[in-house]
Short mmCIF file of C-alpha atoms in Angstrom, two decimals:
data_model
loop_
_atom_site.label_atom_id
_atom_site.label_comp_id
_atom_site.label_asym_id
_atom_site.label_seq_id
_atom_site.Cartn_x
_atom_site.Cartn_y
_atom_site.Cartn_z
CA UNK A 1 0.00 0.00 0.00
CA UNK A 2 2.99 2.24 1.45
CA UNK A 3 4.57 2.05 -2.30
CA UNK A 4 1.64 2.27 -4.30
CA UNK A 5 0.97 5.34 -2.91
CA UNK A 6 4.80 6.69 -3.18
CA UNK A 7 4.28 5.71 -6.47
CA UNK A 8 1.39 7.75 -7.51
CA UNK A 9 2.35 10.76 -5.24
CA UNK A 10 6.23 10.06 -7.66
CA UNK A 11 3.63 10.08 -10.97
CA UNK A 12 1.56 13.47 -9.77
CA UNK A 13 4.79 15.05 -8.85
CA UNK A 14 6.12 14.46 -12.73
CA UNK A 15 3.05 15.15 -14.32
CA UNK A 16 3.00 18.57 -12.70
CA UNK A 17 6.42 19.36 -13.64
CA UNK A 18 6.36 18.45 -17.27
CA UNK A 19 2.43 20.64 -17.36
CA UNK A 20 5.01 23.24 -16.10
CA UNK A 21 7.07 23.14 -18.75
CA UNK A 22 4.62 22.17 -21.61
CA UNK A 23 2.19 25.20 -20.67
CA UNK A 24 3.74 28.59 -19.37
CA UNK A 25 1.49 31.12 -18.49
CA UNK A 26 0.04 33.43 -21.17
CA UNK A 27 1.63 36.18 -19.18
CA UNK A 28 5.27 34.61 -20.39
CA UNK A 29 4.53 35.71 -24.17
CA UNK A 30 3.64 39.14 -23.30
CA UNK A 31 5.55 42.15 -24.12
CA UNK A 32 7.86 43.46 -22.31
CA UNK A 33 7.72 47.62 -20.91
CA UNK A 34 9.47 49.38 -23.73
CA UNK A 35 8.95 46.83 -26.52
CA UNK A 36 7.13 48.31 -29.53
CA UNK A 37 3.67 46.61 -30.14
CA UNK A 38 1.18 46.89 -32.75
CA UNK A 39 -1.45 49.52 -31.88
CA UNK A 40 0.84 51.18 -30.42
CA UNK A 41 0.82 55.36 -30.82
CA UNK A 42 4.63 56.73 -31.58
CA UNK A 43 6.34 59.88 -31.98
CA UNK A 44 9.13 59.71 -34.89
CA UNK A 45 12.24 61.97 -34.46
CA UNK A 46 14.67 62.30 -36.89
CA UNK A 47 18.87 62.16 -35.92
CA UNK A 48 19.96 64.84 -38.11
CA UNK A 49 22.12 66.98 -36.51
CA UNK A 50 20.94 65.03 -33.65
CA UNK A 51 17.61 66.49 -33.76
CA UNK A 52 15.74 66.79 -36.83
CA UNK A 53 12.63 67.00 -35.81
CA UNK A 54 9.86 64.36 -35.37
CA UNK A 55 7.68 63.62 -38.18
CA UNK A 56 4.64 65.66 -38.80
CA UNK A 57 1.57 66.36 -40.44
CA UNK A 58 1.05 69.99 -41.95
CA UNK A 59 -1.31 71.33 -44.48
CA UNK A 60 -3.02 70.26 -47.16
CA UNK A 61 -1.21 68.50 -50.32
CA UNK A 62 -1.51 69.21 -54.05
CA UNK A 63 -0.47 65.87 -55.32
CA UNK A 64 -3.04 63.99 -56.51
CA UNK A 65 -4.69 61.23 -54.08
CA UNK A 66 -3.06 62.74 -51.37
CA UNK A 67 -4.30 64.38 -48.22
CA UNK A 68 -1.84 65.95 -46.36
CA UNK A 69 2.06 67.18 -47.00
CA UNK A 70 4.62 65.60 -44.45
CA UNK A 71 7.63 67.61 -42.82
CA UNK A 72 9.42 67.59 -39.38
CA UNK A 73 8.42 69.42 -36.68
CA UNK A 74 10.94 71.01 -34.00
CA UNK A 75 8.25 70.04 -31.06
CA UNK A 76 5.72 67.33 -31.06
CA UNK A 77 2.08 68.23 -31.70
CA UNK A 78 2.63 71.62 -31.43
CA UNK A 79 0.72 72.56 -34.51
CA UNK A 80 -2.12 70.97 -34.33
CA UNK A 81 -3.46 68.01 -32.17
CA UNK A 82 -1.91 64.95 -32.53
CA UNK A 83 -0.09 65.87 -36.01
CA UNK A 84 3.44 64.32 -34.89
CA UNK A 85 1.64 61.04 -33.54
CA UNK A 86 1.72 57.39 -35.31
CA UNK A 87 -0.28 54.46 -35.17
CA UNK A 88 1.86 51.09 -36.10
CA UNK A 89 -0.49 48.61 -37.58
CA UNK A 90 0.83 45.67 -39.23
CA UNK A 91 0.50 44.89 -42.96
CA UNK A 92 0.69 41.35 -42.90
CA UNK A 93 -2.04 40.98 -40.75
CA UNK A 94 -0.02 40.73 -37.17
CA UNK A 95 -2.50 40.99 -34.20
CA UNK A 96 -2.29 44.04 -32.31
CA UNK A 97 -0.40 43.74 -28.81
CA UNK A 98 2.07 40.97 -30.69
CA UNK A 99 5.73 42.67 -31.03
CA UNK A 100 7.18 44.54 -34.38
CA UNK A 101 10.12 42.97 -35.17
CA UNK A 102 12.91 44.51 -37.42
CA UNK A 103 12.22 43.50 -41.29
CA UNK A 104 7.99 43.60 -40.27
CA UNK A 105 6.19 45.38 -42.90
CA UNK A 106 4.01 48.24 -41.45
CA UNK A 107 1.75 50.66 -41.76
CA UNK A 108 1.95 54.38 -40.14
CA UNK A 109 -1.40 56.41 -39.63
CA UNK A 110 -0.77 59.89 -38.74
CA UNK A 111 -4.10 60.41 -35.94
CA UNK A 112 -4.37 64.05 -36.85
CA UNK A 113 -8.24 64.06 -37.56
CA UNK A 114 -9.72 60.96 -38.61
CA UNK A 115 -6.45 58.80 -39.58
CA UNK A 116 -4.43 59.44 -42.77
CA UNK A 117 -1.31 57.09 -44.16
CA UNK A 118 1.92 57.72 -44.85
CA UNK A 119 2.82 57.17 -48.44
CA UNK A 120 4.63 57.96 -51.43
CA UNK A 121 3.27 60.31 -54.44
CA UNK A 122 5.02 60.83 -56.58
CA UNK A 123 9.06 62.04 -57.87
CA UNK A 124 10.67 64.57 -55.60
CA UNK A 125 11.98 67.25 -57.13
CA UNK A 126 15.21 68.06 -54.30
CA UNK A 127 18.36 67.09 -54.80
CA UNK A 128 19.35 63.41 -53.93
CA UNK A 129 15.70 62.43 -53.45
CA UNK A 130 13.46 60.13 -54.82
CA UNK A 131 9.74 60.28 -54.17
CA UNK A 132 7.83 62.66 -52.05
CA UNK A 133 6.11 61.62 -49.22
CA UNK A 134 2.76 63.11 -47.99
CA UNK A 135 -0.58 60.78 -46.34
CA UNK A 136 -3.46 59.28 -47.94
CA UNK A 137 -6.90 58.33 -46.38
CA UNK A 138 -6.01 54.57 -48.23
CA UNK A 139 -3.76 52.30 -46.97
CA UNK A 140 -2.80 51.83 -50.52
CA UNK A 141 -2.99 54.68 -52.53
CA UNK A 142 -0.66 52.67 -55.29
CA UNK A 143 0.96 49.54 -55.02
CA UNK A 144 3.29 49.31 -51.86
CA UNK A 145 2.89 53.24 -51.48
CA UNK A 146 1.40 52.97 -48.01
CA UNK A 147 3.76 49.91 -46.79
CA UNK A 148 6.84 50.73 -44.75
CA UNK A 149 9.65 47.95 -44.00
CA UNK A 150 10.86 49.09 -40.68
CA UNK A 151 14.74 48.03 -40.10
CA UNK A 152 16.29 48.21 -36.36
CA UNK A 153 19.77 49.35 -36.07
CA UNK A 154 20.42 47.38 -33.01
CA UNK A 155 18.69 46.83 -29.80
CA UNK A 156 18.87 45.29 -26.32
CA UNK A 157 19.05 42.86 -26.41
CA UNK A 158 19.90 41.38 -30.03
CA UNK A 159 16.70 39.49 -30.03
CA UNK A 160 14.86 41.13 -33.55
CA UNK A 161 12.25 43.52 -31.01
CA UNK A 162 12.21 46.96 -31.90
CA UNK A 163 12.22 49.18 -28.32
CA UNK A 164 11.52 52.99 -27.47
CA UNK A 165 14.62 54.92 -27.90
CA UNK A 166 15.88 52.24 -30.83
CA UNK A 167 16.89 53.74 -34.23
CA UNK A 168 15.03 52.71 -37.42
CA UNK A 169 15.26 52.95 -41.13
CA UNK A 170 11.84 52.75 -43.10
CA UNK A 171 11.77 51.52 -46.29
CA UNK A 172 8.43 52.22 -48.37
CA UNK A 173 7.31 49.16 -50.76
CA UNK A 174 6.25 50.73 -53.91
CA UNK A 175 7.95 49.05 -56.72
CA UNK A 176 8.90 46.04 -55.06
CA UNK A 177 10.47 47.89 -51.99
CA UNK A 178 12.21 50.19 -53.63
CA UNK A 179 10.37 53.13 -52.85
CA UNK A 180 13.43 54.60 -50.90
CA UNK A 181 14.39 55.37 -47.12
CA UNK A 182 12.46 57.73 -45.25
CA UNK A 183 14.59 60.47 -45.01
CA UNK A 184 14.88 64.54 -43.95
CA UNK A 185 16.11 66.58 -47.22
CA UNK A 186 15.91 70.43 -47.24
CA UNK A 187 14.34 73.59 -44.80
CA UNK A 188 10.62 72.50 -45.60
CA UNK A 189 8.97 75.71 -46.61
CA UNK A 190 5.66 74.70 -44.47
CA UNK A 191 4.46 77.27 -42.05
CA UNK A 192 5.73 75.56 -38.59
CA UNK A 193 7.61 72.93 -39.85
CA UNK A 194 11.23 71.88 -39.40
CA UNK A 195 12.73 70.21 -42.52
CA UNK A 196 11.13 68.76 -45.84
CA UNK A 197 10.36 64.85 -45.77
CA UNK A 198 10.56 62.48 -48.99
CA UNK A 199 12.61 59.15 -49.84
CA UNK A 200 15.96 58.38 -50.50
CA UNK A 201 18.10 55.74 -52.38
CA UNK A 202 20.50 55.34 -49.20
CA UNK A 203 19.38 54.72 -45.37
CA UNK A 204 21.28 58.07 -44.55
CA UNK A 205 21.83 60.02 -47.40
CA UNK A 206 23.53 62.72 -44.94
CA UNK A 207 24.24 62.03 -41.37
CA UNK A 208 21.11 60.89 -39.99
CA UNK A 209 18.90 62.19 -42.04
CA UNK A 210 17.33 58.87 -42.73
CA UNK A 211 17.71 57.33 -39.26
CA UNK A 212 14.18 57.72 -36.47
CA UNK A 213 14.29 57.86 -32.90
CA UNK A 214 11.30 55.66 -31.73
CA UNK A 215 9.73 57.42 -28.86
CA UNK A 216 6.44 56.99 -26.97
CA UNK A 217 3.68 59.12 -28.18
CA UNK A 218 2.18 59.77 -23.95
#
């Protein structure tokens, strides 16, 4: 009897530790303070010159299909409310709350108003660019125009997560990603705003212009 029940009690006492290891707590996959999620709202500030600005809604755009011209901004939603703040959804369909992860394919919606997309319109006329950049109410206005590979520099630790305070590189998707790097070019001529915003063939085509601060957006 003695080692019958030694021997269950040696059974219940295994089963419980491989249920420990089989099923962790749902708590174990969340993300950690700091880590970027989808859903989240961000604030964008350029490195050049160590601060270019973040990125910024402002007035009304003449290209066609678009809503609103993009420049920097030398303080965050200072124009207007919420102009300098971005929602990250996913474009491949990633649940909201799951991590962004460098090389993830996203969407940014400015949340001045009622939502509008960053996206490319068309060739840039300044020197060393390649398309403009301005927001659409579509997540598409053309093919890839809206879609943004985001690229970490580093982080910590060296797991793939993008964090607050990391440095990015976006990438828009038109023509088979090669809609250039995000990027600062120019004294925008935009009542308010910092420094003109279009695409670029290099991920810094002058010292930082095409590298992002991600910072929280409250």
């Amino acid at each position: 009897m003695k080692q019958r029940l030694a021997a269950c009690a040696a059974t219940a006492a295994f089963a419980a530790a491989a249920a420990s290891f089989a099923a962790p707590s749902t708590a174990a996959g969340a993300a950690a303070v700091g880590e970027l999620t989808y859903g989240s709202d961000i604030l964008l500030q350029n490195q050049y010159g160590g601060d270019g600005g973040y990125l910024d809604t402002n007035g009304h755009s003449s290209q066609p299909g678009a809503t609103y011209e993009v420049s920097t901004n030398q303080t965050p939603n200072s124009r207007g409310p919420a102009t300098s703040v971005w929602k990250v959804a996913s474009a491949t369909g990633k649940a909201n709350g799951t991590r962004v992860t460098s090389g993830d394919v996203i969407y940014l919606i400015n949340q001045y108003g009622s939502g509008t997309y960053l996206d490319t319109n068309g060739h840039a006329t300044r020197q060393g660019a390649k398309y403009e950049v301005s927001t659409t109410v579509t997540k598409d206005r053309g093919p890839g125009t809206g879609k943004w590979h985001i690229f970490g520099r580093t982080s910590s630790p060296t797991d793939g997560t993008i964090r607050t305070d990391d440095i990015v590189h976006l990438l828009n998707d038109y023509g088979s990603a090669n809609g250039g790097f995000l990027d600062t070019n120019g004294h925008s001529s935009q009542q308010g705003a910092k420094y003109d915003v279009s695409t670029s063939h290099y991920t810094d085509r002058g010292t930082g212009t095409g590298s992002w601060k991600v910072l929280p957006a409250n």
